[in-house]
PDB file of C-alpha atoms and ligand atoms in Angstrom:
ATOM      1  CA  MET A   1    -169.641  86.108 145.833  1.00 86.00           C
ATOM      2  CA  SER A   2    -166.321  87.805 146.172  1.00 95.00           C
ATOM      3  CA  ASN A   3    -163.842  87.651 143.316  1.00 98.00           C
ATOM      4  CA  ILE A   4    -160.602  89.285 144.396  1.00 98.00           C
ATOM      5  CA  GLU A   5    -158.197  89.470 141.461  1.00 98.00           C
ATOM      6  CA  GLN A   6    -154.719  90.797 140.804  1.00 98.00           C
ATOM      7  CA  THR A   7    -153.684  92.593 137.648  1.00 99.00           C
ATOM      8  CA  LEU A   8    -150.524  94.130 136.291  1.00 99.00           C
ATOM      9  CA  SER A   9    -150.368  97.866 135.816  1.00 99.00           C
ATOM     10  CA  ILE A  10    -147.548  99.876 134.281  1.00 99.00           C
ATOM     11  CA  ILE A  11    -147.100 103.625 134.483  1.00 99.00           C
ATOM     12  CA  LYS A  12    -145.446 104.196 131.112  1.00 99.00           C
ATOM     13  CA  PRO A  13    -142.453 106.443 130.319  1.00 99.00           C
ATOM     14  CA  ASP A  14    -144.522 109.439 129.172  1.00 98.00           C
ATOM     15  CA  ALA A  15    -146.247 109.612 132.560  1.00 99.00           C
ATOM     16  CA  VAL A  16    -143.177 108.925 134.710  1.00 99.00           C
ATOM     17  CA  GLU A  17    -141.341 111.621 132.745  1.00 98.00           C
ATOM     18  CA  ARG A  18    -144.094 114.130 133.552  1.00 98.00           C
ATOM     19  CA  ASN A  19    -143.948 113.225 137.265  1.00 98.00           C
ATOM     20  CA  LEU A  20    -147.467 111.764 137.250  1.00 98.00           C
ATOM     21  CA  GLU A  21    -146.555 108.693 139.279  1.00 98.00           C
ATOM     22  CA  SER A  22    -148.175 109.794 142.562  1.00 98.00           C
ATOM     23  CA  GLU A  23    -151.289 111.228 140.918  1.00 98.00           C
ATOM     24  CA  ILE A  24    -151.896 108.030 138.972  1.00 98.00           C
ATOM     25  CA  LYS A  25    -151.301 105.845 142.046  1.00 98.00           C
ATOM     26  CA  GLU A  26    -153.759 108.055 143.926  1.00 98.00           C
ATOM     27  CA  MET A  27    -156.363 107.343 141.229  1.00 98.00           C
ATOM     28  CA  PHE A  28    -155.865 103.608 141.733  1.00 98.00           C
ATOM     29  CA  LYS A  29    -156.102 103.898 145.520  1.00 98.00           C
ATOM     30  CA  SER A  30    -159.150 106.162 145.516  1.00 98.00           C
ATOM     31  CA  ASN A  31    -160.835 103.640 143.219  1.00 98.00           C
ATOM     32  CA  GLY A  32    -160.292 100.875 145.756  1.00 98.00           C
ATOM     33  CA  PHE A  33    -157.180  99.219 144.338  1.00 99.00           C
ATOM     34  CA  GLN A  34    -154.488  98.034 146.694  1.00 98.00           C
ATOM     35  CA  ILE A  35    -150.941  98.282 145.370  1.00 98.00           C
ATOM     36  CA  LEU A  36    -149.469  94.968 146.546  1.00 98.00           C
ATOM     37  CA  LYS A  37    -146.041  95.348 144.961  1.00 98.00           C
ATOM     38  CA  GLU A  38    -144.373  98.061 142.932  1.00 98.00           C
ATOM     39  CA  LYS A  39    -141.000  98.900 141.475  1.00 98.00           C
ATOM     40  CA  LYS A  40    -139.546 101.578 139.267  1.00 98.00           C
ATOM     41  CA  ILE A  41    -137.328 100.086 136.572  1.00 98.00           C
ATOM     42  CA  GLN A  42    -136.065 100.690 133.083  1.00 98.00           C
ATOM     43  CA  ILE A  43    -136.202  97.702 130.753  1.00 98.00           C
ATOM     44  CA  GLU A  44    -134.140  96.759 127.702  1.00 98.00           C
ATOM     45  CA  LYS A  45    -135.787  96.832 124.292  1.00 98.00           C
ATOM     46  CA  ALA A  46    -135.446  93.024 124.127  1.00 98.00           C
ATOM     47  CA  GLU A  47    -137.537  92.707 127.306  1.00 98.00           C
ATOM     48  CA  ALA A  48    -140.184  95.054 125.909  1.00 98.00           C
ATOM     49  CA  GLU A  49    -140.291  92.874 122.775  1.00 98.00           C
ATOM     50  CA  LYS A  50    -140.931  89.842 124.944  1.00 98.00           C
ATOM     51  CA  PHE A  51    -143.570  91.613 127.020  1.00 98.00           C
ATOM     52  CA  TYR A  52    -145.455  92.839 123.928  1.00 98.00           C
ATOM     53  CA  LYS A  53    -144.868  89.681 121.847  1.00 98.00           C
ATOM     54  CA  VAL A  54    -148.617  89.369 121.222  1.00 97.00           C
ATOM     55  CA  HIS A  55    -148.282  92.519 119.071  1.00 98.00           C
ATOM     56  CA  GLU A  56    -145.220  91.412 117.093  1.00 98.00           C
ATOM     57  CA  THR A  57    -147.004  91.444 113.726  1.00 98.00           C
ATOM     58  CA  LYS A  58    -148.491  94.911 114.243  1.00 98.00           C
ATOM     59  CA  PRO A  59    -147.070  97.920 112.389  1.00 98.00           C
ATOM     60  CA  PHE A  60    -146.584  99.766 115.686  1.00 98.00           C
ATOM     61  CA  TYR A  61    -144.630  96.940 117.385  1.00 98.00           C
ATOM     62  CA  ASN A  62    -141.112  98.309 116.907  1.00 98.00           C
ATOM     63  CA  ASP A  63    -141.984 101.851 118.007  1.00 98.00           C
ATOM     64  CA  LEU A  64    -143.963 100.481 120.950  1.00 98.00           C
ATOM     65  CA  CYS A  65    -140.994  98.467 122.204  1.00 98.00           C
ATOM     66  CA  GLU A  66    -138.586 101.370 121.657  1.00 98.00           C
ATOM     67  CA  TYR A  67    -140.961 103.567 123.627  1.00 98.00           C
ATOM     68  CA  LEU A  68    -141.574 101.223 126.587  1.00 98.00           C
ATOM     69  CA  SER A  69    -137.802 100.853 127.006  1.00 98.00           C
ATOM     70  CA  SER A  70    -137.063 104.564 126.497  1.00 98.00           C
ATOM     71  CA  GLY A  71    -137.230 105.607 130.163  1.00 98.00           C
ATOM     72  CA  PRO A  72    -138.227 104.568 133.672  1.00 98.00           C
ATOM     73  CA  ILE A  73    -141.561 102.833 134.201  1.00 99.00           C
ATOM     74  CA  VAL A  74    -143.428 101.860 137.364  1.00 99.00           C
ATOM     75  CA  VAL A  75    -144.752  98.295 137.405  1.00 99.00           C
ATOM     76  CA  MET A  76    -147.370  97.401 140.002  1.00 99.00           C
ATOM     77  CA  ILE A  77    -149.521  94.515 141.111  1.00 99.00           C
ATOM     78  CA  LEU A  78    -153.008  95.892 141.763  1.00 99.00           C
ATOM     79  CA  GLN A  79    -155.597  93.992 143.773  1.00 99.00           C
ATOM     80  CA  LYS A  80    -159.319  94.513 144.047  1.00 98.00           C
ATOM     81  CA  GLU A  81    -162.640  92.800 143.417  1.00 98.00           C
ATOM     82  CA  ASN A  82    -162.713  92.122 139.627  1.00 98.00           C
ATOM     83  CA  ALA A  83    -159.413  94.007 139.305  1.00 99.00           C
ATOM     84  CA  VAL A  84    -158.702  93.124 135.676  1.00 98.00           C
ATOM     85  CA  LYS A  85    -161.912  94.613 134.264  1.00 98.00           C
ATOM     86  CA  GLY A  86    -161.960  97.418 136.829  1.00 98.00           C
ATOM     87  CA  ASN A  87    -158.478  98.513 135.874  1.00 99.00           C
ATOM     88  CA  ARG A  88    -159.303  98.457 132.153  1.00 98.00           C
ATOM     89  CA  GLU A  89    -162.323 100.673 132.920  1.00 98.00           C
ATOM     90  CA  LEU A  90    -160.308 103.089 135.026  1.00 99.00           C
ATOM     91  CA  MET A  91    -157.591 103.274 132.329  1.00 99.00           C
ATOM     92  CA  GLY A  92    -160.020 104.089 129.531  1.00 98.00           C
ATOM     93  CA  ALA A  93    -159.734 103.430 125.800  1.00 98.00           C
ATOM     94  CA  THR A  94    -156.333 102.799 124.186  1.00 98.00           C
ATOM     95  CA  ASN A  95    -156.636 106.079 122.301  1.00 98.00           C
ATOM     96  CA  PRO A  96    -156.980 108.897 124.865  1.00 98.00           C
ATOM     97  CA  LYS A  97    -159.196 110.737 122.362  1.00 98.00           C
ATOM     98  CA  ASP A  98    -161.776 107.966 122.751  1.00 98.00           C
ATOM     99  CA  ALA A  99    -161.392 107.588 126.519  1.00 98.00           C
ATOM    100  CA  GLU A 100    -164.280 108.476 128.839  1.00 98.00           C
ATOM    101  CA  GLU A 101    -164.153 111.410 131.252  1.00 98.00           C
ATOM    102  CA  GLY A 102    -162.615 110.443 134.579  1.00 98.00           C
ATOM    103  CA  THR A 103    -160.320 107.767 133.132  1.00 98.00           C
ATOM    104  CA  ILE A 104    -156.541 107.845 133.473  1.00 98.00           C
ATOM    105  CA  ARG A 105    -155.934 107.973 129.740  1.00 98.00           C
ATOM    106  CA  LYS A 106    -158.467 110.788 129.233  1.00 98.00           C
ATOM    107  CA  LYS A 107    -156.808 112.764 131.997  1.00 98.00           C
ATOM    108  CA  TYR A 108    -153.150 112.096 131.252  1.00 98.00           C
ATOM    109  CA  GLY A 109    -152.738 110.313 127.900  1.00 98.00           C
ATOM    110  CA  ILE A 110    -151.023 112.263 125.129  1.00 98.00           C
ATOM    111  CA  SER A 111    -151.675 110.043 122.111  1.00 98.00           C
ATOM    112  CA  ILE A 112    -152.520 106.471 121.146  1.00 98.00           C
ATOM    113  CA  ASP A 113    -148.892 105.448 121.674  1.00 98.00           C
ATOM    114  CA  LYS A 114    -148.124 107.667 124.678  1.00 98.00           C
ATOM    115  CA  ASN A 115    -151.190 106.679 126.650  1.00 98.00           C
ATOM    116  CA  SER A 116    -149.637 106.717 130.136  1.00 99.00           C
ATOM    117  CA  VAL A 117    -150.659 103.288 131.449  1.00 99.00           C
ATOM    118  CA  HIS A 118    -150.749  99.597 130.631  1.00 99.00           C
ATOM    119  CA  GLY A 119    -153.185  97.123 132.163  1.00 98.00           C
ATOM    120  CA  SER A 120    -153.610  93.375 131.695  1.00 98.00           C
ATOM    121  CA  ASP A 121    -156.554  92.527 129.440  1.00 98.00           C
ATOM    122  CA  SER A 122    -157.583  89.174 130.987  1.00 98.00           C
ATOM    123  CA  VAL A 123    -157.126  87.167 134.169  1.00 98.00           C
ATOM    124  CA  ASP A 124    -154.829  84.722 132.341  1.00 98.00           C
ATOM    125  CA  ASN A 125    -152.661  87.492 130.913  1.00 98.00           C
ATOM    126  CA  ALA A 126    -152.576  89.188 134.313  1.00 98.00           C
ATOM    127  CA  LYS A 127    -150.936  86.072 135.780  1.00 98.00           C
ATOM    128  CA  ILE A 128    -148.428  85.904 132.914  1.00 98.00           C
ATOM    129  CA  GLU A 129    -147.606  89.618 133.144  1.00 98.00           C
ATOM    130  CA  ILE A 130    -147.280  89.588 136.965  1.00 98.00           C
ATOM    131  CA  ASP A 131    -144.845  86.674 136.644  1.00 98.00           C
ATOM    132  CA  PHE A 132    -142.964  88.504 133.910  1.00 98.00           C
ATOM    133  CA  PHE A 133    -142.062  91.363 136.250  1.00 98.00           C
ATOM    134  CA  PHE A 134    -142.274  89.892 139.744  1.00 98.00           C
ATOM    135  CA  LYS A 135    -141.186  86.266 139.561  1.00 93.00           C
ATOM    136  CA  ASP A 136    -138.036  86.024 141.650  1.00 72.00           C
TER     137      ASP A 136
HETATM  138  N1  UDP B   1    -150.404 101.194 120.354  1.00 60.94           N
HETATM  139  C1  UDP B   1    -149.896 102.072 119.401  1.00 60.94           C
HETATM  140  N2  UDP B   1    -150.580 102.250 118.228  1.00 60.94           N
HETATM  141  C2  UDP B   1    -151.764 101.604 117.972  1.00 60.94           C
HETATM  142  C3  UDP B   1    -152.276 100.730 118.924  1.00 60.94           C
HETATM  143  C4  UDP B   1    -151.580 100.534 120.108  1.00 60.94           C
HETATM  144  O1  UDP B   1    -148.848 102.657 119.600  1.00 60.94           O
HETATM  145  O2  UDP B   1    -152.331 101.820 116.897  1.00 60.94           O
HETATM  146  C5  UDP B   1    -149.663 100.985 121.599  1.00 60.94           C
HETATM  147  C6  UDP B   1    -150.311 101.678 122.784  1.00 60.94           C
HETATM  148  O3  UDP B   1    -149.272 102.167 123.637  1.00 60.94           O
HETATM  149  C7  UDP B   1    -151.064 100.555 123.451  1.00 60.94           C
HETATM  150  C8  UDP B   1    -150.127  99.379 123.212  1.00 60.94           C
HETATM  151  O4  UDP B   1    -149.623  99.596 121.893  1.00 60.94           O
HETATM  152  O5  UDP B   1    -151.291 100.829 124.817  1.00 60.94           O
HETATM  153  C9  UDP B   1    -150.765  98.009 123.275  1.00 60.94           C
HETATM  154  O6  UDP B   1    -151.880  97.986 122.411  1.00 60.94           O
HETATM  155  P1  UDP B   1    -153.251  97.323 122.870  1.00 60.94           P
HETATM  156  O7  UDP B   1    -154.109  97.220 121.661  1.00 60.94           O
HETATM  157  O8  UDP B   1    -152.964  96.081 123.640  1.00 60.94           O
HETATM  158  O9  UDP B   1    -153.883  98.458 123.802  1.00 60.94           O
HETATM  159  P2  UDP B   1    -154.098  98.493 125.399  1.00 60.94           P
HETATM  160  O10 UDP B   1    -154.346  97.082 125.853  1.00 60.94           O
HETATM  161  O11 UDP B   1    -152.842  99.081 125.985  1.00 60.94           O
HETATM  162  O12 UDP B   1    -155.283  99.388 125.585  1.00 60.94           O
HETATM  163 MG1   MG B   2    -153.336  95.328 125.495  1.00 60.94          MG
END
């Protein structure tokens, strides 16, 4: 049975800064993802704090929110069969050092904090995150 899903992807500041936007989009497309919507924006730290609220008790929370708001990002709605899990697989582990060959984070990630991409971790969070950036 088909299970077309949508998920939220972000190309983070470290990757936009290194002009990796087209290469990363190409990886999504060649892996069968459709980019339904996309925009390049820069967000305020307060918005990053809201987006990453689930991590507010973590020691890395403040730096993470500073970082996500430090430069332009590209936010995208990706669509594919089982898109949420498929995107997490294509991204690779949070720490690029642990990421498998062929994943975006293995290829482009610099460090556990500058790991080039974000992807929703569940279907429910995908809906919340898509609304966060694309609700008019
Ligand atoms: N992060 C960090 N230090 C850590 C763990 C995470 O800076 O020790 C950052 C990293 O940018 C990561 C984000 O916080 O992508 C969100 O963490 P999460 O555990 O949700 O990882 P992800 O879902 O992005 O793989
Ligand atoms: Mg996460």
